[in-house]
XYZ file of C-alpha atoms in Angstrom:
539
model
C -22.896 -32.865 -10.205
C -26.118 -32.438 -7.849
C -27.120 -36.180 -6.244
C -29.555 -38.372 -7.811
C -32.780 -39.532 -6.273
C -35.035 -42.345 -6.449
C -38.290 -41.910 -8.692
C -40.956 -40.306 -6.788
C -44.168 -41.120 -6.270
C -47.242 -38.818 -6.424
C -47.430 -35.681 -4.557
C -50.245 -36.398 -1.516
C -52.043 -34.141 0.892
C -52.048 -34.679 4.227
C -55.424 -36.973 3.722
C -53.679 -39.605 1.305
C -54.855 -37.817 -1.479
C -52.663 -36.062 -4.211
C -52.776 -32.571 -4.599
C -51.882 -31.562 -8.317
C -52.889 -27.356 -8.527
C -52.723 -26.911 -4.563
C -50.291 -24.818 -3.487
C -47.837 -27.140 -2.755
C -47.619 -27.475 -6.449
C -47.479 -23.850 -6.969
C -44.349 -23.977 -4.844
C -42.310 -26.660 -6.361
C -43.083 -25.343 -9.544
C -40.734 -22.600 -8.615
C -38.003 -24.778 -8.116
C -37.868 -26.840 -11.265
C -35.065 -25.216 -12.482
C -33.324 -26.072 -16.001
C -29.737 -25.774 -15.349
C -27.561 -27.612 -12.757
C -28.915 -27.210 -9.426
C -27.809 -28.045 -5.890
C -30.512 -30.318 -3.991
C -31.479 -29.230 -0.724
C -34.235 -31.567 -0.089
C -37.917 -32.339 -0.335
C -41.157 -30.257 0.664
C -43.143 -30.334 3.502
C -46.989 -29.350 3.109
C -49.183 -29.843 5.506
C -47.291 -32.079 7.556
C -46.368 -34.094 5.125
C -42.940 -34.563 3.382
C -43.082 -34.967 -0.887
C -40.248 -36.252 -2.176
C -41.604 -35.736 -5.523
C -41.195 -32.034 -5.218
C -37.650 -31.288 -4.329
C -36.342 -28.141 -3.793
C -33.276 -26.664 -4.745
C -30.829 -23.976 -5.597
C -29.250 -22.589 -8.911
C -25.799 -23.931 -9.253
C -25.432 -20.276 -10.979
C -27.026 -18.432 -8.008
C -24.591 -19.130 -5.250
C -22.296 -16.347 -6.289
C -25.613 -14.194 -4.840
C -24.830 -14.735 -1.380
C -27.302 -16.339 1.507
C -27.701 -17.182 4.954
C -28.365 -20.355 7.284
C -29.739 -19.450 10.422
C -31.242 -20.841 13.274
C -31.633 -21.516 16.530
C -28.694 -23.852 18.272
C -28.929 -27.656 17.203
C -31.768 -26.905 14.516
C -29.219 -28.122 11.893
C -27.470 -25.359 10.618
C -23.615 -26.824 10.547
C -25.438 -30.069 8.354
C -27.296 -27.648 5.983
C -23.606 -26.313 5.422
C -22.051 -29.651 4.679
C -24.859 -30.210 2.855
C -24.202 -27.376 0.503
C -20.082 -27.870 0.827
C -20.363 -31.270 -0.856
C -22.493 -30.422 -3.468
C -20.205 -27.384 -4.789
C -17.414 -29.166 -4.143
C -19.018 -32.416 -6.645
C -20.032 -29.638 -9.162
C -16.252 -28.344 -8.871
C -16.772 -25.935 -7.156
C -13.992 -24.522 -5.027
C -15.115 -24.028 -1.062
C -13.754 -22.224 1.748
C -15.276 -22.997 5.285
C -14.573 -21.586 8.679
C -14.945 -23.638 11.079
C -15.479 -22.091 14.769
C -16.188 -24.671 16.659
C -14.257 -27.389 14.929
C -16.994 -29.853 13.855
C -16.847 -29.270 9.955
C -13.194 -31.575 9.716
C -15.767 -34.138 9.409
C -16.374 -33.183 5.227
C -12.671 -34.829 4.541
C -14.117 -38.421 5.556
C -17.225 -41.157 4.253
C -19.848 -40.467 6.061
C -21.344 -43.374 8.956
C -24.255 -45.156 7.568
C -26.985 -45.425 10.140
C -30.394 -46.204 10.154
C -31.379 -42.345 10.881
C -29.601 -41.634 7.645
C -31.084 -43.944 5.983
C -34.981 -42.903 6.705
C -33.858 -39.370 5.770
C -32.577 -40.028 2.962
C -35.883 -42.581 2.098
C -38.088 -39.527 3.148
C -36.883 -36.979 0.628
C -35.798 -39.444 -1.885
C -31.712 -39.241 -1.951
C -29.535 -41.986 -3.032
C -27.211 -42.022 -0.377
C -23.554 -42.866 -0.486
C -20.737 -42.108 1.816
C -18.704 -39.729 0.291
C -15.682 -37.375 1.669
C -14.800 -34.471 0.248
C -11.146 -32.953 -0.946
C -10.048 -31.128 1.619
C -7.090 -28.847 3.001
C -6.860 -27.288 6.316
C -5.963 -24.158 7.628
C -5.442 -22.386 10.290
C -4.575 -18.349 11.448
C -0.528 -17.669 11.753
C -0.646 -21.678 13.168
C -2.442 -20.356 16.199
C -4.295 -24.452 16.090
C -3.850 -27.026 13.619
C -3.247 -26.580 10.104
C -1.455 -24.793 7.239
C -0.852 -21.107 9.205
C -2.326 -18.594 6.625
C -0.581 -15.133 7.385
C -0.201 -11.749 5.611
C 2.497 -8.857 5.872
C 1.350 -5.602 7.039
C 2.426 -3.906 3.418
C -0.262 -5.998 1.878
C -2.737 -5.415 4.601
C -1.966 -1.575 4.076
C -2.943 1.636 5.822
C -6.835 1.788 5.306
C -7.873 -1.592 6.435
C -5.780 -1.298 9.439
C -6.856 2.003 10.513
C -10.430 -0.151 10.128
C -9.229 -3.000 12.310
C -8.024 -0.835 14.682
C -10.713 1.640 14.926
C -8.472 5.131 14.391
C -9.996 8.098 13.368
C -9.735 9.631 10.330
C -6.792 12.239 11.508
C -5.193 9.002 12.799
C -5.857 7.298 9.479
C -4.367 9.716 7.431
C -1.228 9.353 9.858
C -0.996 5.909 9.298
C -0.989 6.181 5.599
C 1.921 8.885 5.845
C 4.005 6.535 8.078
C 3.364 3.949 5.028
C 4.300 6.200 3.052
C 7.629 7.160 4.340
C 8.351 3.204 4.764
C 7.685 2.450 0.834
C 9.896 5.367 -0.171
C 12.776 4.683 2.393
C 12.954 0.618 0.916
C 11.777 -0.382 5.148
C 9.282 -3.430 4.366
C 6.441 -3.669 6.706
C 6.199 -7.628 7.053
C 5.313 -7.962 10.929
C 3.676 -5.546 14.149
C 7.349 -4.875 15.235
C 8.295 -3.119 11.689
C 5.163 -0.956 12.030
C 5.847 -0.251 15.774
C 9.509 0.260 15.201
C 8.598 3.216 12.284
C 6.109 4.599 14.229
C 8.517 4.859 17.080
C 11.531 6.527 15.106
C 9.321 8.728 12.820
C 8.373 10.719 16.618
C 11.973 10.407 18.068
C 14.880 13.274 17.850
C 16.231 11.544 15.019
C 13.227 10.915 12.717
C 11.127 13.753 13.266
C 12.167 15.839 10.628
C 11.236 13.041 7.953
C 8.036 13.570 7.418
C 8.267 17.976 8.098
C 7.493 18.461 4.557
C 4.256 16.498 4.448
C 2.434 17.337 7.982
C 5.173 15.262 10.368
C 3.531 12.882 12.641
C 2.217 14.286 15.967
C 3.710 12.255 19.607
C -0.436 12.053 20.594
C -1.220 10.147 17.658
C 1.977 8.241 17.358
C 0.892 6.981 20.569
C -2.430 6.564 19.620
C -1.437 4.426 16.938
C 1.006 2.346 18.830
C -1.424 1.815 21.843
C -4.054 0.003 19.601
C -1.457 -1.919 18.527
C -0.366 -3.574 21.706
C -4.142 -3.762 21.997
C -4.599 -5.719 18.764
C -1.377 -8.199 19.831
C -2.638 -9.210 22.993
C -5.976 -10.759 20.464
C -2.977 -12.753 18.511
C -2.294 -10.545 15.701
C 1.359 -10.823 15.929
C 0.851 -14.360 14.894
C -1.277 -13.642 11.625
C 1.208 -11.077 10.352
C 4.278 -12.530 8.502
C 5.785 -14.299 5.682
C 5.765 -16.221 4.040
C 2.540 -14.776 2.789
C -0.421 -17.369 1.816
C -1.472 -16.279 -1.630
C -5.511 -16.673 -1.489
C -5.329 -17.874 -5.127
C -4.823 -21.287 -3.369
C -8.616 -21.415 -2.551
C -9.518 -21.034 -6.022
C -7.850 -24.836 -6.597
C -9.739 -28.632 -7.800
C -9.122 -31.366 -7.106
C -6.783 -33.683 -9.691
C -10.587 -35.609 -10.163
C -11.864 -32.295 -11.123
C -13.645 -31.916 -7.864
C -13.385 -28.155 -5.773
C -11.237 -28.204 -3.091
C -12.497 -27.407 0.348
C -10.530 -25.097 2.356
C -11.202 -25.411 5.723
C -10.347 -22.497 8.493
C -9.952 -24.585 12.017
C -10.688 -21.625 14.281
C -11.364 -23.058 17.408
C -8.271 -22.262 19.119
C -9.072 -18.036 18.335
C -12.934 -18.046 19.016
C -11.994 -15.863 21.973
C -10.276 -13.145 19.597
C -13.242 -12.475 17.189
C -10.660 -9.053 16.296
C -8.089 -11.698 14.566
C -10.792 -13.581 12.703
C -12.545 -10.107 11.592
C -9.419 -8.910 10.632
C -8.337 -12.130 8.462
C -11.717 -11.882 6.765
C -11.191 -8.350 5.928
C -7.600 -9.216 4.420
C -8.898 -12.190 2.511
C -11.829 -10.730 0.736
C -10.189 -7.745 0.188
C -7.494 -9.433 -1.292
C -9.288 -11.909 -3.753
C -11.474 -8.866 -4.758
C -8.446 -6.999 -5.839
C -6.947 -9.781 -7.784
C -9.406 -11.554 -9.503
C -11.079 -10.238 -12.835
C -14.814 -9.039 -13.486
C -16.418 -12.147 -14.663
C -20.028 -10.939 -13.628
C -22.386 -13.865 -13.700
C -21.112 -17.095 -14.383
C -22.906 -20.754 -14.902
C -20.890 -21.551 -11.483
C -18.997 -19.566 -8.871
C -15.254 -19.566 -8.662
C -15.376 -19.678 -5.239
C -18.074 -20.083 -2.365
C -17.310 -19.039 1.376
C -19.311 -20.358 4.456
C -18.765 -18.242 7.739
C -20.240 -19.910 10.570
C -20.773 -18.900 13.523
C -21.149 -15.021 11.824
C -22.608 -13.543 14.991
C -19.072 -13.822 16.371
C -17.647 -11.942 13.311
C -20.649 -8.821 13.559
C -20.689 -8.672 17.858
C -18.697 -5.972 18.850
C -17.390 -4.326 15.009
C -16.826 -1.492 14.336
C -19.157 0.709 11.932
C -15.852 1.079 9.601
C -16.016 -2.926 9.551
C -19.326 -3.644 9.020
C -19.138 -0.973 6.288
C -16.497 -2.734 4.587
C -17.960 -6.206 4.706
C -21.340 -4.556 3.404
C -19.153 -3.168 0.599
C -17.539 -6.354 -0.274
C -20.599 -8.368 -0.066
C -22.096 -6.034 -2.668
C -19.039 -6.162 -5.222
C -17.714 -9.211 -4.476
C -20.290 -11.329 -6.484
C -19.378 -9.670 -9.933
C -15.825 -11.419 -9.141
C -17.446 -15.221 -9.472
C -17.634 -15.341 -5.073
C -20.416 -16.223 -3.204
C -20.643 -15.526 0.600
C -22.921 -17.740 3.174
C -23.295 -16.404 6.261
C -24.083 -18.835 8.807
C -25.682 -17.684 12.285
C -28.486 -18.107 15.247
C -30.694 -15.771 14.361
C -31.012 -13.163 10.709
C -30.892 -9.953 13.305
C -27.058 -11.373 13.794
C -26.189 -10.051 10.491
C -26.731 -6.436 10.293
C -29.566 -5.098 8.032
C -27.435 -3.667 4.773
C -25.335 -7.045 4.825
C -28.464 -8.847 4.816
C -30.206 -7.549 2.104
C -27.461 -8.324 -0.004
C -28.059 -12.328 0.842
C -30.456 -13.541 -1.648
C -30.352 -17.380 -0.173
C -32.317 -17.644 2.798
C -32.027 -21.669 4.718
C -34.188 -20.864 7.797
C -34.193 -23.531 10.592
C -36.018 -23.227 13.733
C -36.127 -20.114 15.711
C -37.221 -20.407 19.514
C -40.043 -17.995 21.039
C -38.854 -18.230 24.890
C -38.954 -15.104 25.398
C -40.000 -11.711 24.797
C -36.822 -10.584 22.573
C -37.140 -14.230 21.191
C -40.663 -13.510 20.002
C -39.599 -10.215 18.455
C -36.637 -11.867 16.862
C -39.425 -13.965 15.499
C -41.777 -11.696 14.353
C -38.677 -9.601 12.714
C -37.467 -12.927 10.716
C -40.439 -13.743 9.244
C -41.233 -9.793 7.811
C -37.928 -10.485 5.658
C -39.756 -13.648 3.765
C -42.002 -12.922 0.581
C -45.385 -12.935 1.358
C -46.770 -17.275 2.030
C -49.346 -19.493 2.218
C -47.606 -20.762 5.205
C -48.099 -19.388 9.019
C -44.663 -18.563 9.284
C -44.890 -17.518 12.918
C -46.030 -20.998 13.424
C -44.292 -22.937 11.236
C -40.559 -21.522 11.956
C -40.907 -22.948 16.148
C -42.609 -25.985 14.749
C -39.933 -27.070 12.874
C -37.622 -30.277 13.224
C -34.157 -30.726 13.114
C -32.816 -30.803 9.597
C -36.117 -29.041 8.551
C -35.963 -25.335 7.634
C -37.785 -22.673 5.164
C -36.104 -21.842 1.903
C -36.270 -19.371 -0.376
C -33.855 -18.974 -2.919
C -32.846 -16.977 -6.140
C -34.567 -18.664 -9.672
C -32.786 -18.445 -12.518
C -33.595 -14.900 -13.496
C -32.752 -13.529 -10.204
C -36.621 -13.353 -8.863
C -37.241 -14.596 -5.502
C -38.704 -18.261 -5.228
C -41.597 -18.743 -3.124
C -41.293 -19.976 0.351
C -40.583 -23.445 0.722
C -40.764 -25.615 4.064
C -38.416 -28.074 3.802
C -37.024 -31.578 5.301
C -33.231 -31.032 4.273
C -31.343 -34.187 2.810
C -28.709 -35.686 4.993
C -24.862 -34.620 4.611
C -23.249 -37.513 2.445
C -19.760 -37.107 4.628
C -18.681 -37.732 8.229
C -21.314 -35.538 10.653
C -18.593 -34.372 12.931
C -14.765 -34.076 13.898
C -12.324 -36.394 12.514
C -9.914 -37.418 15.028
C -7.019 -35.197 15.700
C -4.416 -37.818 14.966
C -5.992 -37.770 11.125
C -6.356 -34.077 10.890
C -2.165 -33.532 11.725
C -1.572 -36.000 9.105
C -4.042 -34.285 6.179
C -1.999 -31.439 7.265
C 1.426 -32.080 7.074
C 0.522 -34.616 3.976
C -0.689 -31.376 1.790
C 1.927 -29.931 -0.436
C 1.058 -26.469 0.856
C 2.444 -27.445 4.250
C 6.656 -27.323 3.648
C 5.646 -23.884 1.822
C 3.856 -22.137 4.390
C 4.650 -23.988 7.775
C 7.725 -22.575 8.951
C 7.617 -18.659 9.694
C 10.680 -16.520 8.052
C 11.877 -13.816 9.711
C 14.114 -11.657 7.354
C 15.675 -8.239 7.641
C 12.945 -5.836 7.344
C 12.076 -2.421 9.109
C 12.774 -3.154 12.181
C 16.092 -4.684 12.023
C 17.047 -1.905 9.639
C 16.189 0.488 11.961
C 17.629 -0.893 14.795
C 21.219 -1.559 12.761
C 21.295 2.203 11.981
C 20.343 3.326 15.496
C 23.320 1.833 16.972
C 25.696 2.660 13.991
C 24.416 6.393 15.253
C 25.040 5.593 18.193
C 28.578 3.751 18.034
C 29.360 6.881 15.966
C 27.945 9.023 18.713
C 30.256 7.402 21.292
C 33.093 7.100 19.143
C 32.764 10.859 18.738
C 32.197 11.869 22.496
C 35.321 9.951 23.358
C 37.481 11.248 20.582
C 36.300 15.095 22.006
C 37.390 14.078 25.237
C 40.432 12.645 24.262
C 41.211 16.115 22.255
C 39.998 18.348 25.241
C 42.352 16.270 27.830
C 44.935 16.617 24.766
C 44.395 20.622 25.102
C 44.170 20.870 29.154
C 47.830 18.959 29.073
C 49.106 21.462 26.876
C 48.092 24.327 28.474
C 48.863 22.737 32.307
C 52.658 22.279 30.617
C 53.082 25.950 29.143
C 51.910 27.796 32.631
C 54.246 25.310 34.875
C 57.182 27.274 36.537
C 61.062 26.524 34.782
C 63.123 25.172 37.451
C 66.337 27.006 38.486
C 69.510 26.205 36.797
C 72.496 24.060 38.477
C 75.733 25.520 38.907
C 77.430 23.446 36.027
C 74.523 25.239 33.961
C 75.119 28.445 35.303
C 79.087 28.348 34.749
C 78.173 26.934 30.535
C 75.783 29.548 30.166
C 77.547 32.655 31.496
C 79.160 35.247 28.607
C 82.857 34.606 30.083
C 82.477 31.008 29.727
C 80.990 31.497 25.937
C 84.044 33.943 25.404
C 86.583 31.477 26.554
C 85.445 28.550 24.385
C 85.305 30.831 21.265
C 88.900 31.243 22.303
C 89.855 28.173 22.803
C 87.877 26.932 19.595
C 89.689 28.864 17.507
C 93.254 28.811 18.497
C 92.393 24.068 18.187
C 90.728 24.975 14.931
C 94.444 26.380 13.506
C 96.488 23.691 15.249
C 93.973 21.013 13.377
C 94.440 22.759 10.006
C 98.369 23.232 10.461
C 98.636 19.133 11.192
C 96.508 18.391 7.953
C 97.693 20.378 5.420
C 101.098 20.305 6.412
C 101.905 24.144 6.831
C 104.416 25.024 9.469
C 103.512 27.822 12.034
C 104.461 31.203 11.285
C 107.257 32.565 12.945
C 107.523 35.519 14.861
């Protein structure tokens, strides 16, 4: 539900005098929306701040993307909260990344203080501190929170030849070695299964695998397997694993009915924008390929905030920012909506923006030259105004910004300067002690915590490389055994018979062989004569 406010009193010029067809009234009379609407806050006119004429956003529009930008300490991280709690009281689901660990805060009650307070009197909120349902998260438990991770099967071929920036030769390559692993039953769940396929598919004994469908050359094998030493050294081996966070846990409420913020603690990877780009890639990827066409919807399913977004564009590739410009543009026909939250709109790169139909504009500095041309460049992508926007956008406070949002049938509302209404939850960190025990008190943690490491391609390759090579041995040495069987035999037939003795001489001489056939014979008839009892013959 969007947050009450006190009655207001009549709109009023910057004389004291109220200021019914001006066109201050001509803006807030595109914001008086009939369907549930976030509040944002209350418009500024000449100076002045009417909390009469508030200004707000389509609770059925945030599946349309937008952006909050600005320049650092304008306000941008509050406008977020802002929007966070707001979703989250309309039940809306929200996932948050949080980059430099400030946005914990949303879990707890706001402080009242007496800055709060005017704000609030100013634009007309009824303020009430108010946490938010939260969960947090964090990237293979590189930080604190529930580690999210994802196997390399589910990742697959194409968004990894992305994330590591192969060409399309080395792309097709990659798919082949996937390939080979799906039909040979070696799951890819880690780096060291991909690296240990790679490295057997080029080796004596694997390289006739894949003959019949192009092989895979030794160049790009170790093409392949140098970006991914590359891509470990930014922490990757951490994100890839089981078990495997199923994104459908983002899309959860709260038992009140209330959405459920997800929030990405990031602060311990800020360094390694690669790991972050490449978890963003998996995760909208993967909630775009599981969830249904819904188109547009009276509320989103699900709302992400990225802040800190320059870190996610600096340095991409043009396959990366071609996916994320691809999912931005399908994405919202799923029920997801997509913030992007940044310093300046020339951080997000032209075909992204134009897809962002939300615009929250805080101040923009002019310091210098590039700082005047990223001025001049912001305020071409605004409809046409009666504001000076050049003037207005470094004149701004903080928590003041211009809006312009989507209406109800999709047109553009006109440009709104506007002081923003003040986050109802804690405006910064909770304390570390509180965030390890929201953690380990979520029923996601004893599912996700631990890492399992169970037999996959690597350990199946490595068991049958040394059964080939125990068999190997066991082979060699049975050969030698045989050939030192042979040698012996032969050595033994060639050796030289050694001369007779005498005693051997005398047995084996023809007189001697004569005599005993004698002698044998004339025994043999005495032997007979005694046992049958004839007498000898007589002569």
């Amino acid at each position: 539900m969007s947050q009450s406010i006190d009655p207001p009193e009549p709109a009023a010029t910057a004389g004291g005098q109220t200021d019914p067809d001006g066109p201050a009234a001509a803006i807030a009379a595109g914001y008086a929306f009939t369907g549930p609407a976030l509040e944002l806050g209350a418009l500024l006119w000449d100076g002045v701040c009417d909390p009469a004429r508030q200004i707000r956003v389509p609770l059925s529009m945030l599946n349309r993307h937008g952006l909050v930008a600005g320049a650092t300490g304008t306000g941008k991280t509050k406008t977020l909260q802002l929007i966070a709690e707001q979703l989250s009281a309309n039940g809306v689901p929200v996932f948050l990344a949080d980059v430099k660990g400030d946005v914990s805060g949303i879990s707890a009650p706001g402080a009242p203080g007496g800055r709060t307070q005017e704000r609030a009197r100013e634009v007309g909120q009824s303020w009430e501190a108010t946490g938010c349902p939260a969960e947090f998260y964090s990237l293979g438990g590189i930080g604190p929170g529930i580690p999210l991770r994802a196997s390399v099967t589910a990742f697959g071929p194409v968004l990894l030849s992305k994330v590591l920036q192969l060409n399309q030769t080395q792309e097709q390559s990659l798919g082949l070695i996937f390939h080979y692993a799906d039909s040979k039953g070696l799951e890819l769940i880690d780096l060291k299964d991909l690296r240990a396929v790679v490295a057997f598919l080029v080796s004596d004994q694997g390289k006739a695998e894949l003959k019949g469908i192009g092989g895979l050359s030794t160049v790009t094998a170790g093409v392949i397997l140098r970006a991914l030493t590359a891509f470990e050294q930014q922490g990757a081996s951490e994100f890839f694993g089981e078990p495997e966070f199923d994104t459908s846990e983002f899309l959860r409420t709260a038992p009140d009915g209330r959405g459920l913020i997800s929030v990405l603690e990031l602060p311990a990877v800020q360094d390694k924008p690669q790991l972050f780009s490449t978890f963003l890639m998996w995760l909208l990827a993967d909630l775009y390929a599981d969830l249904p066409e819904v188109g547009d919807l009276e509320r989103p399913k699900l709302v992400f905030f990225f802040d800190e977004a320059h870190l996610l564009f600096n340095g991409a590739s043009k396959a990366f920012l071609e996916s994320i410009t691809q999912t931005v543009r399908l994405i919202r026909s799923k029920g997801i909506g997509v913030f992007f939250v940044t310093q300046t709109p020339k951080d997000v790169p032209a075909d992204v923006l134009a897809q962002l139909g939300n615009r929250v504009q805080h101040a923009l500095r002019a310091f210098t030259p590039d700082d005047a041309k990223a001025l001049k460049a912001t305020v071409r992508t605004f409809p046409n105004s009666p504001y000076d926007l050049e003037e207005l956008l470094t004149g701004l406070g903080t928590g003041e910004a211009v809006v312009t949002v989507l209406s109800e049938n999709g047109a553009p509302t006109p440009v709104a300067a506007t002081r923003l209404r003040a986050p109802q939850s804690l405006m910064g960190p909770i304390d570390p002690a509180a965030l390890d025990a929201a953690v380990k008190a979520s029923p996601l943690y004893s599912r996700y915590a631990e890492p399992v490491d169970r037999e996959s391609a690597y350990e199946k390759i490595t068991a049958e490389q040394a059964a080939a090579e125990a068999q190997a041995e066991a082979a060699a040495a049975a050969d030698e055994a045989d050939k030192q069987a042979r040698a012996a035999e032969r050595a033994t037939r060639s050796a030289p018979k050694p001369e007779p003795s005498l005693a051997q001489q005398v047995v084996g001489s023809g007189l001697f062989r004569s005599l005993a056939r004698s002698v044998g014979t004339q025994l043999g008839r005495e032997i007979s004569r005694s046992l049958f009892g004839t007498a000898r013959r007589r002569r």
